[in-house]
Structures are given as C-alpha cells and as structure tokens.
Amino acid sequence: GSLDGARLKVEQAIVDLPEAGRVQFAALWDMKQGALAECTAHGDNLALDKLFSDYIKPFLDKGALAESHLYGRADVDWGYRNGATQSLRLALRDAGIADAEQRFALLGVNSEIDWQAAAPRTASIIFSGGALLGVPLGSGQWTVEMRGMDFGVAQGVLPVLDGRLELRDFRLHREEAAWRWEFAASLSQISMEQFSQAAGWPK
C-alpha cells in the first residue's frame, strides 16, 4: 500500500484470524478525518463462531444479536463506502444462530444471500430446524425480499411439533438506531400437551 500523509491506501492485505480463517482486504483510510473511507473484504470457509465472538460481537450494541452464538461456515464478501456497508454477500453452509437465553435457535442454514444497500434483492433461506421458547421447530424454506435495511417475508411456515406456525407479512426494518418488526401469524393443529411439556409449562 501507500501513505501520502492524508490517506493510507492498502491495495492488498491478507490477515489470518486464529481459528476463524483467512481474510483478504483492500482499504482506504482518511488520516485527516480519522475514519475508514472505503473497504472491501473477502474470506472463504470462515468459522462463524470465532469470527462472530472475537471480531464482530465486541462492536455490537446490547440486544438479542449481541447475546447470541453463531455456528457453521461461510464465504463472505463485504463492501464499505460513505460511512456504511454497501454490499454483503454470504454463502452459508450448515450455519446457525442461537440465543444465549435459549429463546430461539435456527440451525442447519444453507443459503446464498446477496444484499445490496442500493438495489432490491431476494434470498432463499433454507434451514433444517430450530427452537422457539424451548419448543422444537422443523425444517423449512423462506423467500426473503431485501430492500436496503427493510426485510420482508410474504409467507413462511414453521413446522411446530405435530402442527405448524404460519407467518404472514413479516417485516423487519430499521428506523434510526432501532430495529422494528411486525407480522401476522396463525398456529394450527398443535397438541397442547406436547407444546406445554416442551415449553416447561404445566401439562
């Protein structure tokens, strides 16, 4: 790279992250502003548990995501410019996320997600199972519409015990510094005996 007093330009760099994998990146640092101006990063077959716990989690605000654990492997392409992430591509293999307080878990995720800040994208999320408040969930496949920081699922089905939970018009979006979400749902043909036992309630 090069340094001219006002800018530090890294044309090519390779970083080995212990137990997480190897990341290649290029970056432009504005020395006067003391801020990152541009950056692109790429990593293949990264271990999500170490990558998240050691290098991402310390920068997250308190919340469900900051208190969660990630699993599996991923290929990652990240683009940053003008003070914000502009693109993020994830190829997930047997990935998963679990809340530290065991409120939710989603496991066996295999998907390719190509998110763009300035262009709408669609992703197919395939998962093998999970849990919600201690109740086991079956496998499923959801189609997610992505428009910047607005994510929506028109319809998604979660197998729950011997029944199903159907979500409609699910929407997750960011307003200023807070995330908001909304949805409609219906639960059908589920054994209350099995549900209450799985949730730890009286039968």
Short mmCIF file of C-alpha atoms in Angstrom, two decimals:
data_model
loop_
_atom_site.label_atom_id
_atom_site.label_comp_id
_atom_site.label_asym_id
_atom_site.label_seq_id
_atom_site.Cartn_x
_atom_site.Cartn_y
_atom_site.Cartn_z
CA GLY A 1 0.00 0.00 0.00
CA SER A 2 0.94 3.67 0.25
CA LEU A 3 0.80 6.61 2.64
CA ASP A 4 0.80 10.21 1.44
CA GLY A 5 0.16 11.98 4.74
CA ALA A 6 -3.55 12.47 4.16
CA ARG A 7 -4.56 8.96 3.16
CA LEU A 8 -3.43 5.44 3.91
CA LYS A 9 -4.21 3.16 0.98
CA VAL A 10 -3.96 -0.59 1.44
CA GLU A 11 -4.05 -2.12 -2.02
CA GLN A 12 -3.80 -5.72 -0.90
CA ALA A 13 -3.62 -7.34 2.52
CA ILE A 14 -4.03 -10.81 3.97
CA VAL A 15 -4.93 -11.39 7.61
CA ASP A 16 -5.01 -14.79 9.32
CA LEU A 17 -7.62 -14.75 12.09
CA PRO A 18 -6.85 -17.52 14.62
CA GLU A 19 -9.38 -20.36 14.37
CA ALA A 20 -11.63 -18.21 12.12
CA GLY A 21 -9.84 -18.25 8.76
CA ARG A 22 -8.06 -16.03 6.27
CA VAL A 23 -9.40 -12.67 5.11
CA GLN A 24 -8.15 -10.62 2.16
CA PHE A 25 -8.96 -6.93 2.02
CA ALA A 26 -8.23 -3.57 0.46
CA ALA A 27 -8.95 -0.29 2.23
CA LEU A 28 -8.61 3.48 2.12
CA TRP A 29 -8.16 5.31 5.42
CA ASP A 30 -8.68 9.09 5.66
CA MET A 31 -5.95 10.27 8.04
CA LYS A 32 -7.41 13.77 8.42
CA GLN A 33 -10.87 12.52 9.34
CA GLY A 34 -9.50 9.56 11.27
CA ALA A 35 -12.03 7.30 9.60
CA LEU A 36 -12.31 4.44 7.16
CA ALA A 37 -13.35 5.80 3.76
CA GLU A 38 -13.60 2.59 1.71
CA CYS A 39 -13.03 -1.10 2.24
CA THR A 40 -13.62 -4.42 0.52
CA ALA A 41 -13.02 -7.74 2.26
CA HIS A 42 -13.27 -11.38 1.21
CA GLY A 43 -12.97 -14.63 3.12
CA ASP A 44 -13.62 -18.26 2.19
CA ASN A 45 -14.82 -21.00 4.53
CA LEU A 46 -14.70 -18.82 7.64
CA ALA A 47 -15.67 -20.29 11.01
CA LEU A 48 -18.65 -18.19 12.09
CA ASP A 49 -18.39 -18.95 15.81
CA LYS A 50 -14.90 -17.46 16.22
CA LEU A 51 -15.44 -14.72 13.64
CA PHE A 52 -18.57 -13.52 15.45
CA SER A 53 -17.44 -13.92 19.06
CA ASP A 54 -13.93 -12.47 18.66
CA TYR A 55 -14.25 -9.86 15.88
CA ILE A 56 -17.89 -8.78 15.48
CA LYS A 57 -19.60 -9.17 18.84
CA PRO A 58 -17.44 -6.56 20.65
CA PHE A 59 -18.78 -3.87 18.28
CA LEU A 60 -22.49 -4.71 18.70
CA ASP A 61 -24.87 -2.85 20.97
CA LYS A 62 -26.66 -4.81 23.66
CA GLY A 63 -29.54 -6.86 22.34
CA ALA A 64 -30.61 -10.32 21.21
CA LEU A 65 -27.98 -10.50 18.45
CA ALA A 66 -25.14 -9.43 20.73
CA GLU A 67 -26.16 -12.16 23.18
CA SER A 68 -26.36 -14.89 20.54
CA HIS A 69 -23.98 -17.55 19.25
CA LEU A 70 -23.28 -18.32 15.61
CA TYR A 71 -22.25 -21.66 14.13
CA GLY A 72 -21.17 -23.11 10.81
CA ARG A 73 -19.08 -21.88 7.88
CA ALA A 74 -19.44 -19.07 5.38
CA ASP A 75 -17.86 -17.35 2.39
CA VAL A 76 -18.05 -13.59 2.88
CA ASP A 77 -17.73 -10.59 0.56
CA TRP A 78 -18.12 -7.17 2.19
CA GLY A 79 -18.12 -3.70 0.65
CA TYR A 80 -17.99 -0.47 2.68
CA ARG A 81 -18.16 3.14 1.49
CA ASN A 82 -19.50 6.54 2.58
CA GLY A 83 -19.73 5.51 6.22
CA ALA A 84 -21.90 2.44 5.70
CA THR A 85 -21.94 -1.11 4.37
CA GLN A 86 -22.90 -1.03 0.69
CA SER A 87 -22.88 -4.76 -0.08
CA LEU A 88 -22.68 -8.05 1.77
CA ARG A 89 -22.65 -11.49 0.18
CA LEU A 90 -22.87 -14.58 2.38
CA ALA A 91 -22.70 -18.20 1.30
CA LEU A 92 -23.78 -20.09 4.41
CA ARG A 93 -23.07 -23.78 4.99
CA ASP A 94 -24.65 -25.61 7.93
CA ALA A 95 -24.84 -22.29 9.73
CA GLY A 96 -26.96 -21.48 12.75
CA ILE A 97 -27.78 -18.90 15.38
CA ALA A 98 -28.88 -19.50 18.97
CA ASP A 99 -29.92 -17.01 21.62
CA ALA A 100 -27.86 -17.24 24.82
CA GLU A 101 -31.07 -17.35 26.91
CA GLN A 102 -32.46 -20.18 24.74
CA ARG A 103 -35.39 -18.09 23.50
CA PHE A 104 -34.77 -19.03 19.87
CA ALA A 105 -32.45 -21.02 17.62
CA LEU A 106 -32.23 -21.58 13.87
CA LEU A 107 -29.94 -24.40 12.72
CA GLY A 108 -28.68 -26.03 9.53
CA VAL A 109 -28.97 -22.89 7.40
CA ASN A 110 -27.69 -23.32 3.83
CA SER A 111 -28.24 -20.24 1.69
CA GLU A 112 -26.64 -17.64 -0.55
CA ILE A 113 -27.51 -14.09 0.43
CA ASP A 114 -26.53 -11.20 -1.85
CA TRP A 115 -27.55 -7.99 -0.06
CA GLN A 116 -27.13 -4.58 -1.70
CA ALA A 117 -27.84 -1.27 0.02
CA ALA A 118 -28.99 0.44 -3.18
CA ALA A 119 -30.77 -2.40 -5.00
CA PRO A 120 -33.56 -4.84 -4.12
CA ARG A 121 -32.55 -8.47 -3.75
CA THR A 122 -34.24 -11.80 -2.99
CA ALA A 123 -32.75 -14.62 -0.93
CA SER A 124 -33.91 -18.17 -0.32
CA ILE A 125 -33.23 -19.21 3.28
CA ILE A 126 -33.19 -23.00 3.79
CA PHE A 127 -32.94 -24.38 7.35
CA SER A 128 -33.11 -27.85 8.88
CA GLY A 129 -34.67 -26.97 12.22
CA GLY A 130 -34.56 -24.85 15.33
CA ALA A 131 -36.41 -23.96 18.51
CA LEU A 132 -38.66 -21.20 19.84
CA LEU A 133 -39.04 -20.78 23.62
CA GLY A 134 -37.90 -24.37 24.04
CA VAL A 135 -40.36 -25.76 21.51
CA PRO A 136 -38.64 -27.61 18.61
CA LEU A 137 -39.17 -26.39 15.05
CA GLY A 138 -38.94 -28.44 11.86
CA SER A 139 -37.24 -27.66 8.56
CA GLY A 140 -38.35 -25.01 6.12
CA GLN A 141 -37.53 -22.67 3.25
CA TRP A 142 -38.37 -18.96 3.24
CA THR A 143 -38.11 -16.40 0.48
CA VAL A 144 -36.85 -13.08 1.86
CA GLU A 145 -37.28 -9.80 -0.01
CA MET A 146 -34.47 -7.34 0.81
CA ARG A 147 -34.69 -3.60 0.13
CA GLY A 148 -31.81 -1.93 1.91
CA MET A 149 -32.49 -2.19 5.65
CA ASP A 150 -36.02 -3.47 5.05
CA PHE A 151 -36.54 -7.26 5.03
CA GLY A 152 -39.82 -8.99 4.34
CA VAL A 153 -41.33 -12.48 4.07
CA ALA A 154 -44.77 -12.63 2.43
CA GLN A 155 -45.45 -16.09 3.83
CA GLY A 156 -43.39 -18.55 5.83
CA VAL A 157 -44.23 -21.85 7.51
CA LEU A 158 -42.55 -23.30 10.61
CA PRO A 159 -43.38 -26.91 11.50
CA VAL A 160 -44.03 -26.97 15.27
CA LEU A 161 -44.30 -30.38 16.94
CA ASP A 162 -47.30 -32.02 15.23
CA GLY A 163 -48.67 -28.74 13.81
CA ARG A 164 -47.46 -25.60 12.07
CA LEU A 165 -46.93 -21.91 12.65
CA GLU A 166 -47.69 -19.82 9.57
CA LEU A 167 -46.27 -16.30 9.40
CA ARG A 168 -47.72 -13.70 7.03
CA ASP A 169 -46.47 -10.27 6.03
CA PHE A 170 -43.37 -10.50 8.21
CA ARG A 171 -41.32 -7.28 8.08
CA LEU A 172 -38.07 -6.33 9.77
CA HIS A 173 -36.80 -2.81 9.22
CA ARG A 174 -34.56 -0.21 10.79
CA GLU A 175 -35.80 3.16 11.98
CA GLU A 176 -32.94 5.43 13.00
CA ALA A 177 -30.96 3.37 15.57
CA ALA A 178 -33.68 0.82 16.39
CA TRP A 179 -34.92 -2.32 14.64
CA ARG A 180 -38.69 -2.79 14.30
CA TRP A 181 -40.58 -5.91 13.28
CA GLU A 182 -44.17 -6.88 12.66
CA PHE A 183 -46.09 -9.90 11.39
CA ALA A 184 -49.36 -11.79 11.46
CA ALA A 185 -49.44 -15.47 12.41
CA SER A 186 -51.67 -18.46 12.89
CA LEU A 187 -50.97 -21.65 14.82
CA SER A 188 -52.85 -24.76 13.73
CA GLN A 189 -53.30 -28.41 14.61
CA ILE A 190 -50.85 -28.48 17.50
CA SER A 191 -51.03 -30.76 20.54
CA MET A 192 -51.26 -28.55 23.63
CA GLU A 193 -49.97 -31.45 25.72
CA GLN A 194 -46.77 -31.65 23.65
CA PHE A 195 -46.45 -27.86 23.46
CA SER A 196 -46.83 -27.31 27.21
CA GLN A 197 -44.31 -30.05 28.01
CA ALA A 198 -41.75 -28.65 25.54
CA ALA A 199 -42.20 -25.13 26.95
CA GLY A 200 -41.83 -26.36 30.54
CA TRP A 201 -45.38 -25.41 31.48
CA PRO A 202 -47.91 -27.50 33.42
CA LYS A 203 -49.32 -30.19 31.14
#
